[in-house]
Coordinates of C-alpha atoms and ligand atoms in Angstrom, one line a residue:
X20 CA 37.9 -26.4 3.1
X21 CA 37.8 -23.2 5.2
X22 CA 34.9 -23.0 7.4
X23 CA 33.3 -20.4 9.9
X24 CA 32.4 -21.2 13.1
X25 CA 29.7 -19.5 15.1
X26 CA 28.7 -20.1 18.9
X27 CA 30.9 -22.2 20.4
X28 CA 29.2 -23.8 23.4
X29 CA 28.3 -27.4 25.0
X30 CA 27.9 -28.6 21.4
X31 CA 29.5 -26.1 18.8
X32 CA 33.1 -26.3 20.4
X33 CA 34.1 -29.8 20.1
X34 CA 32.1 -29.9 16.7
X35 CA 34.6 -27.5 15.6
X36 CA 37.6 -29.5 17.4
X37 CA 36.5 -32.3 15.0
X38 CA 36.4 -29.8 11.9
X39 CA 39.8 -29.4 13.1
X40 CA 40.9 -32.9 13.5
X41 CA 39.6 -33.6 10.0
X42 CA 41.9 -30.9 8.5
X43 CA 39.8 -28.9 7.6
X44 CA 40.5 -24.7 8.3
X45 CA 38.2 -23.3 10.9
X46 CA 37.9 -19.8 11.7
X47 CA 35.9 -19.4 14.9
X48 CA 33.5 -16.5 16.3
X49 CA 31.4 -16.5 19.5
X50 CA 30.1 -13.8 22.0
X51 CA 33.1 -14.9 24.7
X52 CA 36.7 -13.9 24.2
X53 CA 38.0 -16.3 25.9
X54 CA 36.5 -19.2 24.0
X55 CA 37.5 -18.1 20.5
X56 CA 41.3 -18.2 22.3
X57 CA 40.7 -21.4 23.7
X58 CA 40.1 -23.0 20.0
X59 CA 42.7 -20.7 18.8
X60 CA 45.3 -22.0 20.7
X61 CA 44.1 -25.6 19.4
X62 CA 44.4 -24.3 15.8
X63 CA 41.5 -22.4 14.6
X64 CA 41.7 -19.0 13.3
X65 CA 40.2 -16.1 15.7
X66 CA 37.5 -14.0 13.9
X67 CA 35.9 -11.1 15.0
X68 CA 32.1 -11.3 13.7
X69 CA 29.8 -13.2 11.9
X70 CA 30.7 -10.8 8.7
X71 CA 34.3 -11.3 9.2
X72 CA 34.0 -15.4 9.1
X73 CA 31.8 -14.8 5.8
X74 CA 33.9 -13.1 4.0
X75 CA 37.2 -15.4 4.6
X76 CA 35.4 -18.9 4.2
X77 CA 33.4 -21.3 1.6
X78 CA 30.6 -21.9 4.5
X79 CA 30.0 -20.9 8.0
X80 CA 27.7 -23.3 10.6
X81 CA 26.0 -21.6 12.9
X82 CA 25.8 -23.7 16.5
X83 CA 23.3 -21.2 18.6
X84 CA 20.6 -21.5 20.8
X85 CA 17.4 -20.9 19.0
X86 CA 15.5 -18.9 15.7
X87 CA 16.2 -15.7 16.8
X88 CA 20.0 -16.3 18.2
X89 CA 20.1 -17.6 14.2
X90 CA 18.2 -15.0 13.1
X91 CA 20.6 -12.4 15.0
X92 CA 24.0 -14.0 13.7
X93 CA 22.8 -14.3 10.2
X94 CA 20.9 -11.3 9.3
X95 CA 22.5 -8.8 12.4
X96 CA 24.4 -5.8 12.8
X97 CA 27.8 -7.4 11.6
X98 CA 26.5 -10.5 11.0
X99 CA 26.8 -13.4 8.1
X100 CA 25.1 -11.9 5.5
X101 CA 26.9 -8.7 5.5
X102 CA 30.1 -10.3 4.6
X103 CA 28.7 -12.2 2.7
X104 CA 29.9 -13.0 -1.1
X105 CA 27.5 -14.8 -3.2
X106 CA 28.0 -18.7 -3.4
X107 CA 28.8 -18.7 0.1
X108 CA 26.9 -21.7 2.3
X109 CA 25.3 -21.2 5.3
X110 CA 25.1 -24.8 7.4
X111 CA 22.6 -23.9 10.4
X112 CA 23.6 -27.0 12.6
X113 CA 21.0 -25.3 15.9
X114 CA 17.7 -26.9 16.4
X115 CA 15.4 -24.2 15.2
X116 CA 11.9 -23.8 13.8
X117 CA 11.5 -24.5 10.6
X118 CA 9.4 -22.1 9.1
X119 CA 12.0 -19.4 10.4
X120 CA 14.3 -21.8 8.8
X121 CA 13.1 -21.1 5.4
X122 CA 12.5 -17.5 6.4
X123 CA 16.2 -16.9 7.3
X124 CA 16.9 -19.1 3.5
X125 CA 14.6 -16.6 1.9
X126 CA 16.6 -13.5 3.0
X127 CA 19.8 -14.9 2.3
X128 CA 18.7 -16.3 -1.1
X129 CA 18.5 -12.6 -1.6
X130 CA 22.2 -12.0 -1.1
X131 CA 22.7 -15.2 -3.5
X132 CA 23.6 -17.6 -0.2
X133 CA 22.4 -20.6 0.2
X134 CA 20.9 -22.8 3.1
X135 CA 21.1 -25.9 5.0
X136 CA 19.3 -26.4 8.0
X137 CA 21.6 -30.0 9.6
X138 CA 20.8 -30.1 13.4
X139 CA 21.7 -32.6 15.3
X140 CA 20.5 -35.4 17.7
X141 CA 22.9 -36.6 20.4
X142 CA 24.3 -34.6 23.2
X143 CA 27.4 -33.1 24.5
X144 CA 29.5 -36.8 24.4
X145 CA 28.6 -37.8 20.8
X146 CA 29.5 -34.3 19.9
X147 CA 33.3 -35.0 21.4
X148 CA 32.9 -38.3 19.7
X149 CA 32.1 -37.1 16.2
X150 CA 29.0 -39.7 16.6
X151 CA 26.1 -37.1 16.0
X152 CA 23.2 -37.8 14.0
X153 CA 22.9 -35.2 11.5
X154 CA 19.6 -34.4 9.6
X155 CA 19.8 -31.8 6.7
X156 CA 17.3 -30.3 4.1
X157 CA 18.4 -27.2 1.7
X158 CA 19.6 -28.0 -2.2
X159 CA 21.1 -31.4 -2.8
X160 CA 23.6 -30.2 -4.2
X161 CA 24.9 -27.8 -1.1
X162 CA 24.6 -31.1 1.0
X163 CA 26.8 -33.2 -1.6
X164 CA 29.5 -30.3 -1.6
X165 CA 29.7 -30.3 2.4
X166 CA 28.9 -33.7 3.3
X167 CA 32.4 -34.6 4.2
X168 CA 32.5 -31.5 6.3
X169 CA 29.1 -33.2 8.1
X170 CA 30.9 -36.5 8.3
X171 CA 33.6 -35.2 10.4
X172 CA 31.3 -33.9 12.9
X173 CA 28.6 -37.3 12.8
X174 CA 28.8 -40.9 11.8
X175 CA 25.0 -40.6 10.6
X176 CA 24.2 -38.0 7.9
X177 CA 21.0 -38.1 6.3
X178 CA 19.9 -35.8 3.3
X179 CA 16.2 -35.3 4.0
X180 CA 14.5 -32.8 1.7
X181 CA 14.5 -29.0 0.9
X182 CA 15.3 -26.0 3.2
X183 CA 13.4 -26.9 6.6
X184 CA 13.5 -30.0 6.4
X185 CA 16.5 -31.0 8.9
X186 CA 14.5 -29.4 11.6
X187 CA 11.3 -31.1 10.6
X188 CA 12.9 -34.0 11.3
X189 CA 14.6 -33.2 14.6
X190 CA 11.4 -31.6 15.7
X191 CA 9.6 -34.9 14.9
X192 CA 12.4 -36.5 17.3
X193 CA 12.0 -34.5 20.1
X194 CA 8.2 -34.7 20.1
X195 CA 8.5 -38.8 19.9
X196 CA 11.1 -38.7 23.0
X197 CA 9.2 -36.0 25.2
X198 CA 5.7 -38.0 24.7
X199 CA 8.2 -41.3 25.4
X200 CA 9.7 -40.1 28.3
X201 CA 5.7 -39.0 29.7
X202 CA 4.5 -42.2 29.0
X203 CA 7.6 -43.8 31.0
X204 CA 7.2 -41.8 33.7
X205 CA 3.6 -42.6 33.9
X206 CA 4.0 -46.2 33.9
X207 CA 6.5 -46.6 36.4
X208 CA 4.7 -44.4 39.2
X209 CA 1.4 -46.2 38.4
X210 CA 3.8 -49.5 39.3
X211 CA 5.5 -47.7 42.0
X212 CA 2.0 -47.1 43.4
X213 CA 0.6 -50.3 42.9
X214 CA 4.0 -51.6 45.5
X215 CA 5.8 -53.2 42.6
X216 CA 9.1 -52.7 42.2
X217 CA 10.2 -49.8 39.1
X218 CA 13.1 -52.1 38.7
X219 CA 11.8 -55.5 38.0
X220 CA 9.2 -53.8 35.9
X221 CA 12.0 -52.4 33.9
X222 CA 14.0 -56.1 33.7
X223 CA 10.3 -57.3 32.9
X224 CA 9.1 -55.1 30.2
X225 CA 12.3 -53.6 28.0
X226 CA 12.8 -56.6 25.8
X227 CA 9.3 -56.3 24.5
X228 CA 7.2 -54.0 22.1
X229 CA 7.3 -50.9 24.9
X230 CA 10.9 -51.3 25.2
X231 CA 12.9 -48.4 23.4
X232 CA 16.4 -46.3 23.9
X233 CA 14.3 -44.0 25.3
X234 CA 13.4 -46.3 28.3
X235 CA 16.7 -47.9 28.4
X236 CA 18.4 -44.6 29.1
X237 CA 15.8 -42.9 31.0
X238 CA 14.0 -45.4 33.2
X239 CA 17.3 -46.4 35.1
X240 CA 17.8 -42.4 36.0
X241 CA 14.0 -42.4 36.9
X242 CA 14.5 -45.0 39.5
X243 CA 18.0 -43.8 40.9
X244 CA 16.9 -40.5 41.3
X245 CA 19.2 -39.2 38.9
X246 CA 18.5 -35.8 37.1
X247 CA 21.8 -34.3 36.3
X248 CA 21.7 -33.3 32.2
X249 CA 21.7 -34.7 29.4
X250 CA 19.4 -33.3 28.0
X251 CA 18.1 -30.2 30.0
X252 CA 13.9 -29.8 30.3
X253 CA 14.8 -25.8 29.5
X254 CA 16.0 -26.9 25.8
X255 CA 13.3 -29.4 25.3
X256 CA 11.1 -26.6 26.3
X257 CA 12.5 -24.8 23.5
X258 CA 12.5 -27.5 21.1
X259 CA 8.0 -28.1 22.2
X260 CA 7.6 -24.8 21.8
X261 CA 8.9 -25.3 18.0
X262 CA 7.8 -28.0 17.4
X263 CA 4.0 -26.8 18.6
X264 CA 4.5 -23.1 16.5
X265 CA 5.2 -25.4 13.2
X266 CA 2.3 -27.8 13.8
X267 CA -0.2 -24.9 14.8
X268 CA 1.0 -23.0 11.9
X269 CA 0.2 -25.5 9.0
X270 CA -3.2 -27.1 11.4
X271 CA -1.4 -30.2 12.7
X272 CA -2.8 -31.4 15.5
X273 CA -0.4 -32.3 18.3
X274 CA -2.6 -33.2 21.0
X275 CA 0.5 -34.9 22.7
X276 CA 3.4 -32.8 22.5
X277 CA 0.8 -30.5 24.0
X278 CA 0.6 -32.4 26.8
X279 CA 3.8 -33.0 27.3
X280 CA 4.8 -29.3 26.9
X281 CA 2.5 -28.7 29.9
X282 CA 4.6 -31.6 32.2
X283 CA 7.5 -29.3 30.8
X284 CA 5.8 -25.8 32.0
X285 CA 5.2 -27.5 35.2
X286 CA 9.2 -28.6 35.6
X287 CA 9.7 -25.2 34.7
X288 CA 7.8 -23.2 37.1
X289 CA 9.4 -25.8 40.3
X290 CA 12.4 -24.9 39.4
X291 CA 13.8 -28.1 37.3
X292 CA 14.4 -26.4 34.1
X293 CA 17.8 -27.1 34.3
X294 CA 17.1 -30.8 35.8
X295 CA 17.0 -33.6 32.4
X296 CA 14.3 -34.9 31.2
X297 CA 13.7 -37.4 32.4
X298 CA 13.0 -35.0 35.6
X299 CA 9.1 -35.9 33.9
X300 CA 8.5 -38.5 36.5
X301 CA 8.8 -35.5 39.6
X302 CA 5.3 -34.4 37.8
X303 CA 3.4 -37.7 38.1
X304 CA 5.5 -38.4 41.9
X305 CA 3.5 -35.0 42.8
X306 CA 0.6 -35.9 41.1
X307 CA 0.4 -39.8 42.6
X308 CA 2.3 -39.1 46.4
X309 CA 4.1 -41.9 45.5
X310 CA 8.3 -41.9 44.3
X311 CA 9.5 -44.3 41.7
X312 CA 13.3 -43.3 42.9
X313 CA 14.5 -46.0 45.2
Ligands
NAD430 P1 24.9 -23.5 24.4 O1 24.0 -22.5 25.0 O2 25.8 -24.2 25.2 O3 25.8 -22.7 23.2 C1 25.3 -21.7 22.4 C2 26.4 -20.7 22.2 O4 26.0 -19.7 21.3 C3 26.7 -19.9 23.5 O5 28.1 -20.0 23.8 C4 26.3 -18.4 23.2 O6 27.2 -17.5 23.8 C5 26.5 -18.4 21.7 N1 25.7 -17.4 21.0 C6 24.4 -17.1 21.2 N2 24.0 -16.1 20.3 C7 25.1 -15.8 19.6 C8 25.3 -14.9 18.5 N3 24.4 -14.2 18.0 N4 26.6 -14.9 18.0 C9 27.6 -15.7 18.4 N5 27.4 -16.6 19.4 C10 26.2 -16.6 20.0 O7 23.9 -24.4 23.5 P2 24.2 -25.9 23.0 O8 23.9 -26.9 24.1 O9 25.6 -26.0 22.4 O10 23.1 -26.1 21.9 C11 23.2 -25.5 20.6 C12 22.0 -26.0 19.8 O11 22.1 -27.5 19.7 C13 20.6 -25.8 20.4 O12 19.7 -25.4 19.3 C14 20.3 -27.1 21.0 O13 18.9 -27.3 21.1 C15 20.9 -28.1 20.1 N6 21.2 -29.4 20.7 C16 21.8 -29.4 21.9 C17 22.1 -30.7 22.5 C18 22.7 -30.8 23.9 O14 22.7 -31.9 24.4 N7 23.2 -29.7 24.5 C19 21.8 -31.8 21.8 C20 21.3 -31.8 20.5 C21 21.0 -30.5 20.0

């Protein structure tokens, strides 16, 4: 199949290496130059706008930042929908909101293209891999037609529901790791603080009901210290702030996202925002005088 590519960074470029690897025709657009030559020169096509890529392929994924990066790419000054021929597919694999999800769907609906929202879990390795977890919403159909072209980017792929739908469920992952990675770091200062050791706590505890991959992956970094990304607090921010606008909009209660979110704005205004996550336990360190890091 011949697919467009837009925004090519941490996660999109390799995702389209993998497009590539699975033989499938990729023709590439981002805001660096030197980025679309780089995929180029590993066999992509170079394209010059979003327009461009929509009027040469069957579908083009969008890899961007956030709602109003997608929001710029699709409906912009040269962007998807105005090359755009009707039937064409638009895959938005970023982790967006989904109400502007169906918003963006809406317009393009209009201009007879359809939508799936598919973002993904896993970071920057699994995307090299090919190992993402892929969650989509939009028309079964569109999902059946590209789900190959998923596959060759994640070894999970999971239809789950209409247009918004992907990001409901990616939202409802980051607000389960975010309040998982709070409660960590509150456990393991209250232990540091109480003089027993964060480690043997860990070998104690992780086999039993509070063990998860969130604790396996993130309690170890807690305790050596270790906050180089990952996952970056900045993107979580993003993904709470999301996740909050949805909830508030439709009166979900989310009384511990919220929280979290405010651990998060506290990361951010020391400083961390580039630190990972797990960069939660500096908050409750501050708060307790005490350091779970070794
Ligand atoms: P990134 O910032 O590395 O890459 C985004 C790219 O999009 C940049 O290269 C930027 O120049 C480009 N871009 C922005 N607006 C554009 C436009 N209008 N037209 C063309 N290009 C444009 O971000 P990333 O880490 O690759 O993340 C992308 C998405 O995936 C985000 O929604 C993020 O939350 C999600 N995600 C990231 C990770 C991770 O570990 N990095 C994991 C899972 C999901």
């Amino acid at each position: 199949m011949k697919i467009g590519f837009i925004g090519l960074g941490i996660m999109g470029k390799p995702m389209a290496k993998n497009l590539l690897a699975a033989g499938h025709e990729v023709v590439v657009y981002t805001h660096k130059q030197a980025t679309i030559d780089e995929l180029a020169a590993a066999g992509a096509e170079a394209g010059t706008s979003g327009a461009d890529l929509a009027s040469r392929c069957e579908a083009v994924i969008t890899m961007l930042p956030n709602s109003p990066n997608v929001r710029d790419a699709v409906l912009g000054r040269n962007g998807v929908l105005e090359g755009a021929k009707e039937g064409l597919v638009l895959i938005d694999m970023s982790s967006i909101d989904p109400v502007e999800s169906r918003k963006i769907a809406e317009e393009c609906e209009k201009k007879g293209v359809s939508m799936l929202d598919a973002p993904v879990s896993g970071g920057e390795p699994m995307a090299i891999a090919g190992t993402l977890s892929i969650m989509a919403g939009g028309r079964k159909e569109d999902f059946d037609r590209f789900e190959d072209v998923l596959k060759a980017m994640g070894s999970s792929v999971v239809y789950v529901g209409p247009i918004g739908s992907g990001n409901v469920a990616k939202l409802a992952n980051q607000m389960i790791v975010a309040v998982n990675i709070a409660a960590c770091a509150e456990a393991f200062t209250f232990a540091a603080k109480m003089g027993t050791d964060p480690s043997l706590v860990f070998e104690a505890i992780k086999g039993g009901l509070a063990g998860s991959n969130v604790m396996n992956a993130k309690v170890p970094m807690m305790i050596e210290g270790n906050y180089k990304p990952g996952f970056r607090v900045a993107l979580h921010t993003k993904d709470l702030t999301n996740a909050l606008n949805a909830s508030h909009a439709i009166h979900a209660p989310a009384p511990f996202t919220a929280q979290a979110m405010e651990i998060f704005q506290y990361l951010n205004a020391h400083d961390c925002g580039a630190d990972d996550h797990d960069a939660m336990v500096k908050y409750y360190e501050e708060l307790s005088g005490t350091t779970v890091r070794k």
